[in-house]
Short mmCIF file of C-alpha atoms and ligand atoms in Angstrom, two decimals:
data_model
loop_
_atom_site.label_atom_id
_atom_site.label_comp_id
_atom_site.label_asym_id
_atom_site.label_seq_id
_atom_site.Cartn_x
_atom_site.Cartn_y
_atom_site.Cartn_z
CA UNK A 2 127.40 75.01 83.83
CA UNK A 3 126.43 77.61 86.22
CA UNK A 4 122.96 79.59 85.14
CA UNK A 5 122.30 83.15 86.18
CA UNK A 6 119.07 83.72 84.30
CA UNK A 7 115.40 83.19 86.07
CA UNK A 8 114.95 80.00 84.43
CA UNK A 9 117.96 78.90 87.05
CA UNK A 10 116.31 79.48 89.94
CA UNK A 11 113.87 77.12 91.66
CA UNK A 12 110.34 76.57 91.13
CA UNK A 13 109.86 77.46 94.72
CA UNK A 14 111.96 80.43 94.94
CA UNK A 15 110.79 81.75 91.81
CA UNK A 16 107.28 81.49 93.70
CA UNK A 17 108.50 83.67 96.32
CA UNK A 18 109.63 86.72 94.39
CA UNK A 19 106.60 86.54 92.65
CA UNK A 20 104.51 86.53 95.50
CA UNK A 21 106.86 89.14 97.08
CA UNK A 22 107.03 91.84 93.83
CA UNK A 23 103.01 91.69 93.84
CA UNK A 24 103.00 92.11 97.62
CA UNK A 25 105.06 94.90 96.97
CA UNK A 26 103.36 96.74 94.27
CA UNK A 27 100.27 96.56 96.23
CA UNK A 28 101.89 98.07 99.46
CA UNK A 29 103.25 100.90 97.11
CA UNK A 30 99.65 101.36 96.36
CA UNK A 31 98.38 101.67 99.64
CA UNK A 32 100.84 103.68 100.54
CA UNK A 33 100.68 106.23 97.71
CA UNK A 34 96.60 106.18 98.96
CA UNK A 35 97.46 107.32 101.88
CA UNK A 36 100.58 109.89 101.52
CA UNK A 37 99.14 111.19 98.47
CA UNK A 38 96.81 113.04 100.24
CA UNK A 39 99.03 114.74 102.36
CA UNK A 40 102.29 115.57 99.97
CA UNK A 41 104.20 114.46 96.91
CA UNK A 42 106.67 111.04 98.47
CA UNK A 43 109.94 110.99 96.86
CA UNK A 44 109.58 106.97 96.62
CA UNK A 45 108.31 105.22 93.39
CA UNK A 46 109.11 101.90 92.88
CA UNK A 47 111.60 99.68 91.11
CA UNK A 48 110.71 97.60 87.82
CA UNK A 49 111.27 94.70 90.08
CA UNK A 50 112.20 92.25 87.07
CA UNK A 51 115.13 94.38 86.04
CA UNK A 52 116.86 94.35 89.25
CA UNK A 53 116.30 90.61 89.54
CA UNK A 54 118.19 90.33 86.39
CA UNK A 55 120.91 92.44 87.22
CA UNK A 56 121.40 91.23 90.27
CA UNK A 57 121.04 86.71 89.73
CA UNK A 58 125.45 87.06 88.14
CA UNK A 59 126.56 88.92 90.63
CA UNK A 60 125.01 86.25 93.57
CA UNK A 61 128.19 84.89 95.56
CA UNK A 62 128.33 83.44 99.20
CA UNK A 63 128.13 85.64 101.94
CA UNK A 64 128.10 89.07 99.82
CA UNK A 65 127.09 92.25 101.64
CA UNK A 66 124.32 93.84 99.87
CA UNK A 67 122.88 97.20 101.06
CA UNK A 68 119.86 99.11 99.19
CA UNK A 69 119.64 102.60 99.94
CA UNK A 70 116.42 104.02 100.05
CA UNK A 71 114.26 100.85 100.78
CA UNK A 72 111.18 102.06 100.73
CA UNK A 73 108.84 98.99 100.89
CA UNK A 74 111.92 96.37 100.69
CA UNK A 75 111.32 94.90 97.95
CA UNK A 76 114.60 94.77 96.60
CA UNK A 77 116.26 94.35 99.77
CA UNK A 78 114.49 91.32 100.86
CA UNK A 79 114.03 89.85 96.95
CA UNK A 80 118.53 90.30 97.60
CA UNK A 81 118.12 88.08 100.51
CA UNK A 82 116.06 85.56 98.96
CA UNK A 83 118.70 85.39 96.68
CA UNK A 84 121.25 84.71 99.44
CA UNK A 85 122.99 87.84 99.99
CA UNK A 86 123.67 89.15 103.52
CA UNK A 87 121.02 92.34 102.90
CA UNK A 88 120.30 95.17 104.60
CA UNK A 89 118.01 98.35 103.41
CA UNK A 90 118.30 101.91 104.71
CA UNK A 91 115.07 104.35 104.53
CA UNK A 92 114.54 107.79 105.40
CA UNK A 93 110.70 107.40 106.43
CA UNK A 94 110.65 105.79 109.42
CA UNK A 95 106.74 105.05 107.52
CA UNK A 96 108.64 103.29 105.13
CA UNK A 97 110.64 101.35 107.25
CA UNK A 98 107.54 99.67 109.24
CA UNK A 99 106.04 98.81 106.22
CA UNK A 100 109.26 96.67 104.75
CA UNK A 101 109.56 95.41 108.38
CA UNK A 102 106.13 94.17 108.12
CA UNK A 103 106.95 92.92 104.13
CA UNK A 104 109.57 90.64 105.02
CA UNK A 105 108.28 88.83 108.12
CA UNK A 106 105.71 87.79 105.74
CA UNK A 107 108.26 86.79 102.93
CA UNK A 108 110.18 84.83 106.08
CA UNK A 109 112.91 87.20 105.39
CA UNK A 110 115.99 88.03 107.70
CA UNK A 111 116.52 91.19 106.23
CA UNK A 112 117.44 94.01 108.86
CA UNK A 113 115.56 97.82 107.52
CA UNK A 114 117.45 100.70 109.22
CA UNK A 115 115.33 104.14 109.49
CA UNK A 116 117.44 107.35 108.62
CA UNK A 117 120.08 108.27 106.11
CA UNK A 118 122.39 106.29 103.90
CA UNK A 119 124.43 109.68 103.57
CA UNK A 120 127.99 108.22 105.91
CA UNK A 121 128.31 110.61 108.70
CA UNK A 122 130.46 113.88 108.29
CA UNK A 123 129.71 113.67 104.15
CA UNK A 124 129.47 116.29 102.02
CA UNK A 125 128.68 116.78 98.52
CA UNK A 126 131.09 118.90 96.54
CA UNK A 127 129.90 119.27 92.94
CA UNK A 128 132.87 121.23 91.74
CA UNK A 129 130.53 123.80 90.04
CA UNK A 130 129.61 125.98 93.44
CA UNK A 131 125.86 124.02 93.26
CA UNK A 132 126.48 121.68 96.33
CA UNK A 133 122.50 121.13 97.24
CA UNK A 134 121.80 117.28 97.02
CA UNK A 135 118.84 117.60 95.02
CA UNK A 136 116.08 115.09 96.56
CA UNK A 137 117.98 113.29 98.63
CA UNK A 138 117.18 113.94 101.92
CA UNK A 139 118.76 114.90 105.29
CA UNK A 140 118.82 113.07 108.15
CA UNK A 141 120.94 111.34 111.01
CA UNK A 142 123.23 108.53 109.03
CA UNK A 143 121.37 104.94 109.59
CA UNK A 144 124.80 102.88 109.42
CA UNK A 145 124.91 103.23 113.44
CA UNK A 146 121.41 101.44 113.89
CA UNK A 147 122.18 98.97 111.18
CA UNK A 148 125.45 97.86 113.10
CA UNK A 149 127.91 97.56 109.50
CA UNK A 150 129.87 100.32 108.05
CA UNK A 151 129.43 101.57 104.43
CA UNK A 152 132.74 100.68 103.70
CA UNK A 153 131.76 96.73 104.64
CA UNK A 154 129.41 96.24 101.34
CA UNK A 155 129.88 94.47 98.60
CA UNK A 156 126.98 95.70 96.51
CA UNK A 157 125.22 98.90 97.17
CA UNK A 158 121.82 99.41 94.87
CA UNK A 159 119.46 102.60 94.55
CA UNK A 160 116.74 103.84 92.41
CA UNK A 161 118.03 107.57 92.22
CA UNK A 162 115.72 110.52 91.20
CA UNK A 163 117.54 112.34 87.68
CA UNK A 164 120.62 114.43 88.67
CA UNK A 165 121.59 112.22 92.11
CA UNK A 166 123.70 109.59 90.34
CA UNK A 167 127.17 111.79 90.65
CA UNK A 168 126.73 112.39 94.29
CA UNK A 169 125.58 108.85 95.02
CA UNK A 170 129.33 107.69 92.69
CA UNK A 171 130.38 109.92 94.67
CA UNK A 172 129.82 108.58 98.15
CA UNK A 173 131.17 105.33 97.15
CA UNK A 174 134.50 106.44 95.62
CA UNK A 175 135.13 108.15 98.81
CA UNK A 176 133.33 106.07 101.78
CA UNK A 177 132.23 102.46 99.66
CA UNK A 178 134.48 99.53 99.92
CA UNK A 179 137.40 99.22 97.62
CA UNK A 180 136.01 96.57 94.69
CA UNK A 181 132.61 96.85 95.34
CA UNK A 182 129.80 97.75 93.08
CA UNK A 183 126.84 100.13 92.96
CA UNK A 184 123.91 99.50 91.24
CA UNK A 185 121.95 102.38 89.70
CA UNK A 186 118.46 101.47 88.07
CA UNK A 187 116.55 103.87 86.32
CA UNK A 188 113.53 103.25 84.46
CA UNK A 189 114.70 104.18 80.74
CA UNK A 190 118.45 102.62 81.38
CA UNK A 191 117.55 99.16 83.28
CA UNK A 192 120.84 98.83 85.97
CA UNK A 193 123.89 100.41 85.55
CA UNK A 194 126.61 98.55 87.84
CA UNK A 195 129.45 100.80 88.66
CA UNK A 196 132.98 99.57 90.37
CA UNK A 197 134.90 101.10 92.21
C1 LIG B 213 112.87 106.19 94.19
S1 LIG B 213 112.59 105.62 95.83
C2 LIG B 213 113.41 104.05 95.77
C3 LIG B 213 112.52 102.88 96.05
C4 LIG B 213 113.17 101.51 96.14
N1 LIG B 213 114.58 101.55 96.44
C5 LIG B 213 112.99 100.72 94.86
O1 LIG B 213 113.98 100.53 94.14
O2 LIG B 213 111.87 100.30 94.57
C6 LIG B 213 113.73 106.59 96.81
C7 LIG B 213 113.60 106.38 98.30
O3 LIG B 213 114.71 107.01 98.93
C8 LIG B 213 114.29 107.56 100.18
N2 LIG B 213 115.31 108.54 100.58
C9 LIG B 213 115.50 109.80 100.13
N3 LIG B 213 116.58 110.35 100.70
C10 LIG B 213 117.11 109.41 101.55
C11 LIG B 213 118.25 109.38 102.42
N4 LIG B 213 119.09 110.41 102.54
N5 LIG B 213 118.47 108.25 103.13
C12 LIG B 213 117.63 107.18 103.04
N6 LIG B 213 116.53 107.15 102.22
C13 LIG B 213 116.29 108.25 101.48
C14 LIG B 213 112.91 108.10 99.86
O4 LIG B 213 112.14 108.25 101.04
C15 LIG B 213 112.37 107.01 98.93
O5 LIG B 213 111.65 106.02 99.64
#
């Protein structure tokens, strides 16, 4: 019998991600030190556990896994270690360095692509007139840099702020690959996978 849970994984790779998620938490720390003097950051990090749990069923050889808004990396790289083929697309090119810098460490191949995981030419149409996109933010699409399409992931995952998950459902019902699934953690809900 196949098992998904932690207790599945081995002791060595269940080493890793624990080494990796307190890696992580303390580069969110430094980093909040030092942005937090100059302006409030739009990135707070994952419950790290969660997503691990959400993620272990849905492992399968050579899935496409794509977090948008990587901040650190955590997740993307932790996706990786898992065996996905992962990628992780940040806004702050900050950001980016520091994830670059998290998974050499973790002896990850994960590739970190600086700019937006909004596909070019789309737009946000709400329905109710209100087409701003909250606290996402603008910026020259990343999927260019990265080298792979939207449209070529299986699993897509982000940490939205409240309010973003319709335009983030959205962008995969018009530009995500047919069958795949979006992962949406929030802090009260845990992971809510979506297919489309
Ligand atoms: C709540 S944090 C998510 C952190 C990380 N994904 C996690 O789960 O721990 C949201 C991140 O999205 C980034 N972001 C905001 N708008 C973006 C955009 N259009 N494209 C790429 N990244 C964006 C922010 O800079 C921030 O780092």
């Amino acid at each position: 019998m196949r098992t998904t849970g932690v207790n599945g994984l081995s002791p060595e790779l269940r080493g890793r991600l624990k080494e990796l998620f307190a890696d992580g938490r303390s580069a969110w720390e430094r980093f909040r030190a030092e942005i937090g003097r100059e302006r409030f950051h739009l990135f707070q990090p994952a419950d790290y556990e969660t997503v691990l749990a959400a993620l272990l069923p849905l492992r399968s050889p050579g899935a496409r896994f794509l977090e948008w808004g990587s901040a650190t990396g955590v997740i993307a790289i932790m996706a990786d270690l898992l065996g996905f083929e992962a990628r992780g697309i940040e806004i702050d090119a900050r950001l980016v360095a520091v994830a670059r810098d998290l998974a050499m460490k973790h002896r990850s191949g994960v590739r970190f692509a600086a700019g937006s995981y909004l596909p070019e030419g789309y737009r946000w149409e709400s329905g109710s007139g209100d087409d701003r996109i909250g606290t996402i933010e603008s910026g020259r699409p990343a999927y260019g840099e990265l080298g792979i399409p939207l449209e070529a992931f299986d699993l897509v995952y982000a940490f939205p702020w409240s309010g973003e998950e319709p335009i983030l459902k959205d962008v995969m019902r018009r530009r995500g690959k047919k069958g795949a699934r979006l992962l949406l953690h929030s802090k009260a809900e845990g992971v809510e996978t979506v297919a489309f």
